Amino acid sequence: MTLLLPQPAKGNGDNLIFRFIDIEKLDSQMENAPRSAFSETYILLLAAKGSCILMADKQRYALERDRCLLISPGMLIEYEQNGSESLEGYSIQFEALSEHARNEQERIFQISPHVFSCGVDLPKHYFPELHRLASLLWDSHSVPKELRKHSDMISFYKLVYLLMDIELPEQEQENDTHYAILRTIQEMERRYAEPLTRDKLAAIACMSPWHYSHVFKAVTGLSPHSYLSKIRILQSKVLLRKGMRTSEAARRVGYGDDSHFRRKFREAVGVSPSVFAAGRHERIATVSYHYAAHLMALDIIPYAAPVDRQREYHRSQYHDLISVHLLRGKVMPANFWRHNMQSLAEAKPELILCDDIIPPEIDEQLRKIAPTFVVPWMSNHWRDQFRQIASIIGQEKAAEHWMAQYEYKAGEARKVIQRSIGDETVTLLHVMLGKLIIYGRRNGGAVLYDDLGLRPPCDTLNIPVFRTLSMLDLAPLHDTGHLLLVIDKDQESLQAWERLQQNTEWTTIRAVQKGRVYIIEETPWLEYSPYAHELVIEQAQQLLGNKQN
């Protein structure tokens, strides 16, 4: 069921399509709702009876009799039943799609999360008409489709038109209590180290101190003092992980009294600051596959991380120890991201690690779940990434100890391999998606050419990560002395490998003629992490350390 409407608010001539998805009774919807989840669609909640507390993007709303809430796509929603009386009413799920592109043959639409200007908590006087339309929609949707005679479509269209008409005046939006409270929360997050009193915060909200406290608790579920304390404790945990002394961390987050800070920290976290700082198994999540291995190198088990048992045998001993498995793939489709965000929302990690190439909307959702730390991917060397991650979780000394052992191991392996193969070139190739690619000084190449000092077949400084080679022109590989080859298991790559072996240019490569082609696994060789690189050193020494020139 779809409805096409003009979209004048955009001012660009685009159109909107509204698509009805489902309607449920509120009691069954609440019963099946996860404790914490991201909304993927618009959800209109209409309560005729009962009550519950709903948190939408950390803002507190009371869903109670004669109230209606509109949830937008991407909002982090948390439900909390309030009282013994169950909710009665309706939950209506629908999508808004805006026109993204068009040509003579087709029009392309995408999900539009910012269509309505009415906010989350809709004016109470709209409830009777919205509830009446929802009742008609429920009645017509409950009969067999062939008997509806479009009555459900008519009710849905009227409901959407009504929602489009609900718009708070600009001045009313500015003075709305939720906006006022949000301004003070933003000040808390920015100035938590300062002595922010209730009077100062109330002045920012343009309210009396008593009224401000009352409204703040109604919106957030906490008093202003408790909310500020929550922010300070959260920030202190970051500092303590970095190895900062308890007294200094207390001062940095706004506690002048060290003993008061220790007492508040124990109340909030359950352990003293010193015990917390010594802990090595916090609920740390990473949405970057490679950064999970940085934690493993520090003997820290990720609480949540991407896992693919079929592709990462080298991490198999950790798989059952990771509490929350996230999906991963060579390409990350939208359904993978949806699964991962929902899993993290339910898991509630203490902090999240990610790289800087995730989609902006994913970064926004991550920050709603927990403090999120972005570690640059392409611009940083793996050693810099390792040290940055260690600094975030307060394990700098452990990281430097690991690095010292790694450098020693690499130096010893370098001597063995160079005695074995001299200055012969070593090439790292990969047959992937039917194509032949050569790696430069990243991934496995970082170990081969930088840490082990082996000679590359060409100027690898001009290859940021990898470069595609033509299977009809293999001249750059002609003098390769040793060839390390990864072959993906998909049909396209296996067929490409068969064709490559029949290529006359392939058979003239020096490494092929001398039987020095080594079939290796994608992992750990193509992974860019300290944990994988240590394994690559061991395997490279096994493959190349006992050859005769």
mmCIF file of N, CA and C in Angstrom, residues 1-100:
data_model
loop_
_atom_site.group_PDB
_atom_site.id
_atom_site.type_symbol
_atom_site.label_atom_id
_atom_site.label_comp_id
_atom_site.label_asym_id
_atom_site.label_seq_id
_atom_site.Cartn_x
_atom_site.Cartn_y
_atom_site.Cartn_z
ATOM 1 N N MET A 1 0.851 -1.174 0.000
ATOM 2 C CA MET A 1 0.000 0.000 0.000
ATOM 3 C C MET A 1 0.892 1.231 0.000
ATOM 4 N N THR A 2 0.835 2.064 -1.043
ATOM 5 C CA THR A 2 1.701 3.228 -1.149
ATOM 6 C C THR A 2 0.896 4.472 -1.463
ATOM 7 N N LEU A 3 1.461 5.611 -1.072
ATOM 8 C CA LEU A 3 0.845 6.909 -1.304
ATOM 9 C C LEU A 3 1.913 7.847 -1.818
ATOM 10 N N LEU A 4 1.688 8.494 -2.960
ATOM 11 C CA LEU A 4 2.625 9.440 -3.550
ATOM 12 C C LEU A 4 2.178 10.853 -3.201
ATOM 13 N N LEU A 5 3.069 11.616 -2.555
ATOM 14 C CA LEU A 5 2.769 12.996 -2.181
ATOM 15 C C LEU A 5 3.870 13.916 -2.680
ATOM 16 N N PRO A 6 3.524 15.166 -3.042
ATOM 17 C CA PRO A 6 4.576 16.137 -3.332
ATOM 18 C C PRO A 6 5.345 16.440 -2.055
ATOM 19 N N GLN A 7 6.574 16.910 -2.213
ATOM 20 C CA GLN A 7 7.421 17.175 -1.059
ATOM 21 C C GLN A 7 7.895 18.627 -1.090
ATOM 22 N N PRO A 8 7.012 19.563 -0.856
ATOM 23 C CA PRO A 8 7.380 20.962 -0.984
ATOM 24 C C PRO A 8 8.412 21.415 0.025
ATOM 25 N N ALA A 9 8.506 20.710 1.158
ATOM 26 C CA ALA A 9 9.456 21.145 2.185
ATOM 27 C C ALA A 9 10.886 21.096 1.688
ATOM 28 N N LYS A 10 11.167 20.195 0.763
ATOM 29 C CA LYS A 10 12.517 20.079 0.235
ATOM 30 C C LYS A 10 12.845 21.223 -0.708
ATOM 31 N N GLY A 11 11.821 21.719 -1.361
ATOM 32 C CA GLY A 11 12.030 22.823 -2.265
ATOM 33 C C GLY A 11 12.764 22.454 -3.527
ATOM 34 N N ASN A 12 12.779 21.164 -3.880
ATOM 35 C CA ASN A 12 13.533 20.772 -5.067
ATOM 36 C C ASN A 12 12.708 19.927 -6.016
ATOM 37 N N GLY A 13 11.394 19.898 -5.795
ATOM 38 C CA GLY A 13 10.543 19.180 -6.733
ATOM 39 C C GLY A 13 10.507 17.691 -6.518
ATOM 40 N N ASP A 14 11.185 17.171 -5.473
ATOM 41 C CA ASP A 14 11.155 15.739 -5.224
ATOM 42 C C ASP A 14 9.758 15.311 -4.794
ATOM 43 N N ASN A 15 9.510 13.990 -4.868
ATOM 44 C CA ASN A 15 8.254 13.424 -4.401
ATOM 45 C C ASN A 15 8.523 12.475 -3.253
ATOM 46 N N LEU A 16 7.486 12.245 -2.464
ATOM 47 C CA LEU A 16 7.542 11.275 -1.380
ATOM 48 C C LEU A 16 6.578 10.146 -1.662
ATOM 49 N N ILE A 17 7.011 8.934 -1.358
ATOM 50 C CA ILE A 17 6.113 7.782 -1.382
ATOM 51 C C ILE A 17 6.027 7.244 0.038
ATOM 52 N N PHE A 18 4.813 7.118 0.545
ATOM 53 C CA PHE A 18 4.592 6.516 1.854
ATOM 54 C C PHE A 18 4.096 5.093 1.649
ATOM 55 N N ARG A 19 4.745 4.147 2.307
ATOM 56 C CA ARG A 19 4.386 2.726 2.150
ATOM 57 C C ARG A 19 3.966 2.158 3.502
ATOM 58 N N PHE A 20 2.739 1.700 3.578
ATOM 59 C CA PHE A 20 2.239 1.053 4.787
ATOM 60 C C PHE A 20 2.872 -0.330 4.920
ATOM 61 N N ILE A 21 3.338 -0.658 6.130
ATOM 62 C CA ILE A 21 3.978 -1.955 6.365
ATOM 63 C C ILE A 21 3.107 -2.855 7.233
ATOM 64 N N ASP A 22 2.699 -2.354 8.406
ATOM 65 C CA ASP A 22 1.940 -3.236 9.300
ATOM 66 C C ASP A 22 1.281 -2.402 10.400
ATOM 67 N N ILE A 23 0.259 -2.981 11.000
ATOM 68 C CA ILE A 23 -0.372 -2.411 12.184
ATOM 69 C C ILE A 23 -0.530 -3.530 13.205
ATOM 70 N N GLU A 24 -0.197 -3.238 14.479
ATOM 71 C CA GLU A 24 -0.302 -4.217 15.555
ATOM 72 C C GLU A 24 -1.012 -3.578 16.734
ATOM 73 N N LYS A 25 -1.563 -4.443 17.587
ATOM 74 C CA LYS A 25 -2.051 -3.963 18.870
ATOM 75 C C LYS A 25 -0.838 -3.673 19.759
ATOM 76 N N LEU A 26 -0.911 -2.627 20.554
ATOM 77 C CA LEU A 26 0.246 -2.209 21.341
ATOM 78 C C LEU A 26 0.714 -3.271 22.320
ATOM 79 N N ASP A 27 -0.216 -4.022 22.917
ATOM 80 C CA ASP A 27 0.205 -5.008 23.907
ATOM 81 C C ASP A 27 1.099 -6.073 23.292
ATOM 82 N N SER A 28 0.752 -6.576 22.094
ATOM 83 C CA SER A 28 1.580 -7.595 21.445
ATOM 84 C C SER A 28 2.864 -6.984 20.900
ATOM 85 N N GLN A 29 2.792 -5.731 20.432
ATOM 86 C CA GLN A 29 3.991 -5.074 19.925
ATOM 87 C C GLN A 29 5.010 -4.900 21.043
ATOM 88 N N MET A 30 4.556 -4.476 22.224
ATOM 89 C CA MET A 30 5.454 -4.270 23.353
ATOM 90 C C MET A 30 6.010 -5.590 23.862
ATOM 91 N N GLU A 31 5.188 -6.627 23.801
ATOM 92 C CA GLU A 31 5.617 -7.947 24.282
ATOM 93 C C GLU A 31 6.764 -8.492 23.445
ATOM 94 N N ASN A 32 6.728 -8.220 22.133
ATOM 95 C CA ASN A 32 7.748 -8.749 21.230
ATOM 96 C C ASN A 32 8.902 -7.781 20.983
ATOM 97 N N ALA A 33 8.796 -6.560 21.479
ATOM 98 C CA ALA A 33 9.829 -5.558 21.198
ATOM 99 C C ALA A 33 11.106 -5.880 21.959
ATOM 100 N N PRO A 34 12.280 -5.746 21.316
ATOM 101 C CA PRO A 34 13.539 -5.926 22.034
ATOM 102 C C PRO A 34 13.722 -4.820 23.062
ATOM 103 N N ARG A 35 14.507 -5.086 24.074
ATOM 104 C CA ARG A 35 14.725 -4.107 25.136
ATOM 105 C C ARG A 35 15.329 -2.814 24.589
ATOM 106 N N SER A 36 16.207 -2.943 23.616
ATOM 107 C CA SER A 36 16.860 -1.781 23.020
ATOM 108 C C SER A 36 17.104 -2.081 21.552
ATOM 109 N N ALA A 37 16.681 -1.183 20.662
ATOM 110 C CA ALA A 37 16.828 -1.447 19.227
ATOM 111 C C ALA A 37 16.730 -0.144 18.446
ATOM 112 N N PHE A 38 17.308 -0.154 17.248
ATOM 113 C CA PHE A 38 17.164 0.970 16.335
ATOM 114 C C PHE A 38 15.906 0.770 15.498
ATOM 115 N N SER A 39 15.168 1.837 15.335
ATOM 116 C CA SER A 39 13.991 1.775 14.479
ATOM 117 C C SER A 39 14.427 1.837 13.021
ATOM 118 N N GLU A 40 13.897 0.945 12.197
ATOM 119 C CA GLU A 40 14.229 0.930 10.774
ATOM 120 C C GLU A 40 13.181 1.651 9.941
ATOM 121 N N THR A 41 12.044 1.972 10.545
ATOM 122 C CA THR A 41 10.935 2.608 9.829
ATOM 123 C C THR A 41 10.330 3.688 10.726
ATOM 124 N N TYR A 42 9.323 4.361 10.207
ATOM 125 C CA TYR A 42 8.486 5.196 11.071
ATOM 126 C C TYR A 42 7.566 4.280 11.869
ATOM 127 N N ILE A 43 7.362 4.615 13.145
ATOM 128 C CA ILE A 43 6.430 3.870 13.993
ATOM 129 C C ILE A 43 5.556 4.884 14.723
ATOM 130 N N LEU A 44 4.258 4.818 14.488
ATOM 131 C CA LEU A 44 3.304 5.675 15.194
ATOM 132 C C LEU A 44 2.694 4.862 16.331
ATOM 133 N N LEU A 45 2.903 5.305 17.561
ATOM 134 C CA LEU A 45 2.400 4.622 18.749
ATOM 135 C C LEU A 45 1.230 5.420 19.322
ATOM 136 N N LEU A 46 0.090 4.765 19.475
ATOM 137 C CA LEU A 46 -1.130 5.408 19.974
ATOM 138 C C LEU A 46 -1.619 4.633 21.189
ATOM 139 N N ALA A 47 -1.568 5.249 22.370
ATOM 140 C CA ALA A 47 -1.942 4.560 23.606
ATOM 141 C C ALA A 47 -3.333 5.003 24.052
ATOM 142 N N ALA A 48 -4.253 4.043 24.143
ATOM 143 C CA ALA A 48 -5.600 4.334 24.636
ATOM 144 C C ALA A 48 -5.737 4.005 26.116
ATOM 145 N N LYS A 49 -4.802 3.184 26.620
ATOM 146 C CA LYS A 49 -4.886 2.746 28.012
ATOM 147 C C LYS A 49 -3.508 2.252 28.441
ATOM 148 N N GLY A 50 -3.220 2.290 29.762
ATOM 149 C CA GLY A 50 -1.941 1.823 30.262
ATOM 150 C C GLY A 50 -0.854 2.867 30.089
ATOM 151 N N SER A 51 0.380 2.479 30.414
ATOM 152 C CA SER A 51 1.493 3.419 30.287
ATOM 153 C C SER A 51 2.819 2.681 30.258
ATOM 154 N N CYS A 52 3.814 3.311 29.672
ATOM 155 C CA CYS A 52 5.191 2.831 29.717
ATOM 156 C C CYS A 52 6.110 4.019 29.467
ATOM 157 N N ILE A 53 7.372 3.841 29.812
ATOM 158 C CA ILE A 53 8.392 4.854 29.548
ATOM 159 C C ILE A 53 9.169 4.424 28.311
ATOM 160 N N LEU A 54 9.333 5.345 27.400
ATOM 161 C CA LEU A 54 10.065 5.066 26.165
ATOM 162 C C LEU A 54 11.205 6.070 26.042
ATOM 163 N N MET A 55 12.410 5.566 25.796
ATOM 164 C CA MET A 55 13.568 6.426 25.546
ATOM 165 C C MET A 55 13.829 6.428 24.045
ATOM 166 N N ALA A 56 13.822 7.610 23.445
ATOM 167 C CA ALA A 56 14.117 7.759 22.020
ATOM 168 C C ALA A 56 15.343 8.646 21.886
ATOM 169 N N ASP A 57 16.452 8.037 21.435
ATOM 170 C CA ASP A 57 17.728 8.768 21.360
ATOM 171 C C ASP A 57 18.059 9.437 22.692
ATOM 172 N N LYS A 58 17.895 8.660 23.782
ATOM 173 C CA LYS A 58 18.235 9.067 25.145
ATOM 174 C C LYS A 58 17.280 10.114 25.733
ATOM 175 N N GLN A 59 16.232 10.480 24.994
ATOM 176 C CA GLN A 59 15.215 11.387 25.527
ATOM 177 C C GLN A 59 14.041 10.564 26.058
ATOM 178 N N ARG A 60 13.539 10.938 27.216
ATOM 179 C CA ARG A 60 12.518 10.153 27.903
ATOM 180 C C ARG A 60 11.125 10.659 27.543
ATOM 181 N N TYR A 61 10.240 9.718 27.163
ATOM 182 C CA TYR A 61 8.859 10.060 26.821
ATOM 183 C C TYR A 61 7.922 9.112 27.565
ATOM 184 N N ALA A 62 6.800 9.643 28.010
ATOM 185 C CA ALA A 62 5.775 8.819 28.659
ATOM 186 C C ALA A 62 4.711 8.476 27.625
ATOM 187 N N LEU A 63 4.604 7.186 27.314
ATOM 188 C CA LEU A 63 3.536 6.720 26.426
ATOM 189 C C LEU A 63 2.390 6.266 27.325
ATOM 190 N N GLU A 64 1.358 7.082 27.412
ATOM 191 C CA GLU A 64 0.263 6.816 28.338
ATOM 192 C C GLU A 64 -1.061 7.176 27.675
ATOM 193 N N ARG A 65 -2.122 7.042 28.415
ATOM 194 C CA ARG A 65 -3.466 7.207 27.855
ATOM 195 C C ARG A 65 -3.613 8.521 27.075
ATOM 196 N N ASP A 66 -4.183 8.379 25.871
ATOM 197 C CA ASP A 66 -4.458 9.516 24.981
ATOM 198 C C ASP A 66 -3.188 10.233 24.525
ATOM 199 N N ARG A 67 -2.076 9.497 24.472
ATOM 200 C CA ARG A 67 -0.828 10.081 23.974
ATOM 201 C C ARG A 67 -0.409 9.352 22.703
ATOM 202 N N CYS A 68 0.261 10.087 21.827
ATOM 203 C CA CYS A 68 0.758 9.489 20.587
ATOM 204 C C CYS A 68 2.198 9.942 20.352
ATOM 205 N N LEU A 69 3.053 8.978 20.021
ATOM 206 C CA LEU A 69 4.469 9.235 19.749
ATOM 207 C C LEU A 69 4.791 8.788 18.332
ATOM 208 N N LEU A 70 5.626 9.570 17.644
ATOM 209 C CA LEU A 70 6.060 9.221 16.292
ATOM 210 C C LEU A 70 7.562 8.980 16.312
ATOM 211 N N ILE A 71 7.956 7.727 16.087
ATOM 212 C CA ILE A 71 9.365 7.331 16.061
ATOM 213 C C ILE A 71 9.869 7.394 14.622
ATOM 214 N N SER A 72 11.043 7.989 14.432
ATOM 215 C CA SER A 72 11.626 8.111 13.092
ATOM 216 C C SER A 72 12.680 7.037 12.859
ATOM 217 N N PRO A 73 12.965 6.697 11.589
ATOM 218 C CA PRO A 73 14.012 5.714 11.282
ATOM 219 C C PRO A 73 15.364 6.157 11.846
ATOM 220 N N GLY A 74 16.103 5.191 12.406
ATOM 221 C CA GLY A 74 17.428 5.476 12.943
ATOM 222 C C GLY A 74 17.452 5.850 14.405
ATOM 223 N N MET A 75 16.283 6.035 15.024
ATOM 224 C CA MET A 75 16.246 6.365 16.447
ATOM 225 C C MET A 75 16.555 5.125 17.283
ATOM 226 N N LEU A 76 17.310 5.310 18.354
ATOM 227 C CA LEU A 76 17.569 4.229 19.304
ATOM 228 C C LEU A 76 16.442 4.226 20.331
ATOM 229 N N ILE A 77 15.680 3.131 20.358
ATOM 230 C CA ILE A 77 14.471 3.040 21.178
ATOM 231 C C ILE A 77 14.679 2.035 22.308
ATOM 232 N N GLU A 78 14.297 2.444 23.524
ATOM 233 C CA GLU A 78 14.336 1.559 24.689
ATOM 234 C C GLU A 78 12.985 1.647 25.397
ATOM 235 N N TYR A 79 12.402 0.481 25.680
ATOM 236 C CA TYR A 79 11.086 0.422 26.323
ATOM 237 C C TYR A 79 11.239 0.035 27.794
ATOM 238 N N GLU A 80 10.356 0.590 28.612
ATOM 239 C CA GLU A 80 10.316 0.213 30.025
ATOM 240 C C GLU A 80 8.866 0.245 30.492
ATOM 241 N N GLN A 81 8.324 -0.925 30.830
ATOM 242 C CA GLN A 81 6.925 -0.984 31.276
ATOM 243 C C GLN A 81 6.759 -0.184 32.560
ATOM 244 N N ASN A 82 5.684 0.558 32.651
ATOM 245 C CA ASN A 82 5.462 1.436 33.801
ATOM 246 C C ASN A 82 4.146 1.045 34.478
ATOM 247 N N GLY A 83 4.242 0.318 35.581
ATOM 248 C CA GLY A 83 3.022 -0.104 36.268
ATOM 249 C C GLY A 83 2.541 -1.460 35.786
ATOM 250 N N SER A 84 1.468 -1.944 36.423
ATOM 251 C CA SER A 84 0.969 -3.283 36.122
ATOM 252 C C SER A 84 -0.036 -3.297 34.985
ATOM 253 N N GLU A 85 -0.595 -2.149 34.639
ATOM 254 C CA GLU A 85 -1.618 -2.088 33.601
ATOM 255 C C GLU A 85 -0.957 -2.107 32.228
ATOM 256 N N SER A 86 -1.292 -3.111 31.418
ATOM 257 C CA SER A 86 -0.664 -3.230 30.102
ATOM 258 C C SER A 86 -1.208 -2.180 29.152
ATOM 259 N N LEU A 87 -0.419 -1.891 28.144
ATOM 260 C CA LEU A 87 -0.799 -0.885 27.161
ATOM 261 C C LEU A 87 -1.880 -1.407 26.225
ATOM 262 N N GLU A 88 -2.791 -0.526 25.869
ATOM 263 C CA GLU A 88 -3.763 -0.821 24.825
ATOM 264 C C GLU A 88 -3.716 0.312 23.813
ATOM 265 N N GLY A 89 -3.808 -0.057 22.550
ATOM 266 C CA GLY A 89 -3.727 0.940 21.492
ATOM 267 C C GLY A 89 -3.156 0.308 20.238
ATOM 268 N N TYR A 90 -2.503 1.123 19.409
ATOM 269 C CA TYR A 90 -2.007 0.630 18.127
ATOM 270 C C TYR A 90 -0.561 1.061 17.892
ATOM 271 N N SER A 91 0.127 0.226 17.141
ATOM 272 C CA SER A 91 1.465 0.538 16.640
ATOM 273 C C SER A 91 1.417 0.400 15.124
ATOM 274 N N ILE A 92 1.658 1.502 14.416
ATOM 275 C CA ILE A 92 1.575 1.512 12.952
ATOM 276 C C ILE A 92 2.970 1.743 12.382
ATOM 277 N N GLN A 93 3.372 0.840 11.521
ATOM 278 C CA GLN A 93 4.711 0.887 10.940
ATOM 279 C C GLN A 93 4.607 1.250 9.459
ATOM 280 N N PHE A 94 5.382 2.254 9.038
ATOM 281 C CA PHE A 94 5.352 2.642 7.625
ATOM 282 C C PHE A 94 6.678 3.282 7.229
ATOM 283 N N GLU A 95 6.882 3.410 5.926
ATOM 284 C CA GLU A 95 8.101 4.007 5.377
ATOM 285 C C GLU A 95 7.772 5.273 4.606
ATOM 286 N N ALA A 96 8.730 6.189 4.556
ATOM 287 C CA ALA A 96 8.665 7.352 3.672
ATOM 288 C C ALA A 96 9.871 7.276 2.747
ATOM 289 N N LEU A 97 9.618 7.278 1.458
ATOM 290 C CA LEU A 97 10.680 7.163 0.458
ATOM 291 C C LEU A 97 10.707 8.430 -0.385
ATOM 292 N N SER A 98 11.876 9.035 -0.521
ATOM 293 C CA SER A 98 12.006 10.241 -1.339
ATOM 294 C C SER A 98 12.692 9.896 -2.651
ATOM 295 N N GLU A 99 12.307 10.615 -3.688
ATOM 296 C CA GLU A 99 12.871 10.360 -5.016
ATOM 297 C C GLU A 99 14.339 10.773 -5.038
ATOM 298 N N HIS A 100 15.187 9.837 -5.426
ATOM 299 C CA HIS A 100 16.636 10.058 -5.433
ATOM 300 C C HIS A 100 17.159 10.345 -6.834
#
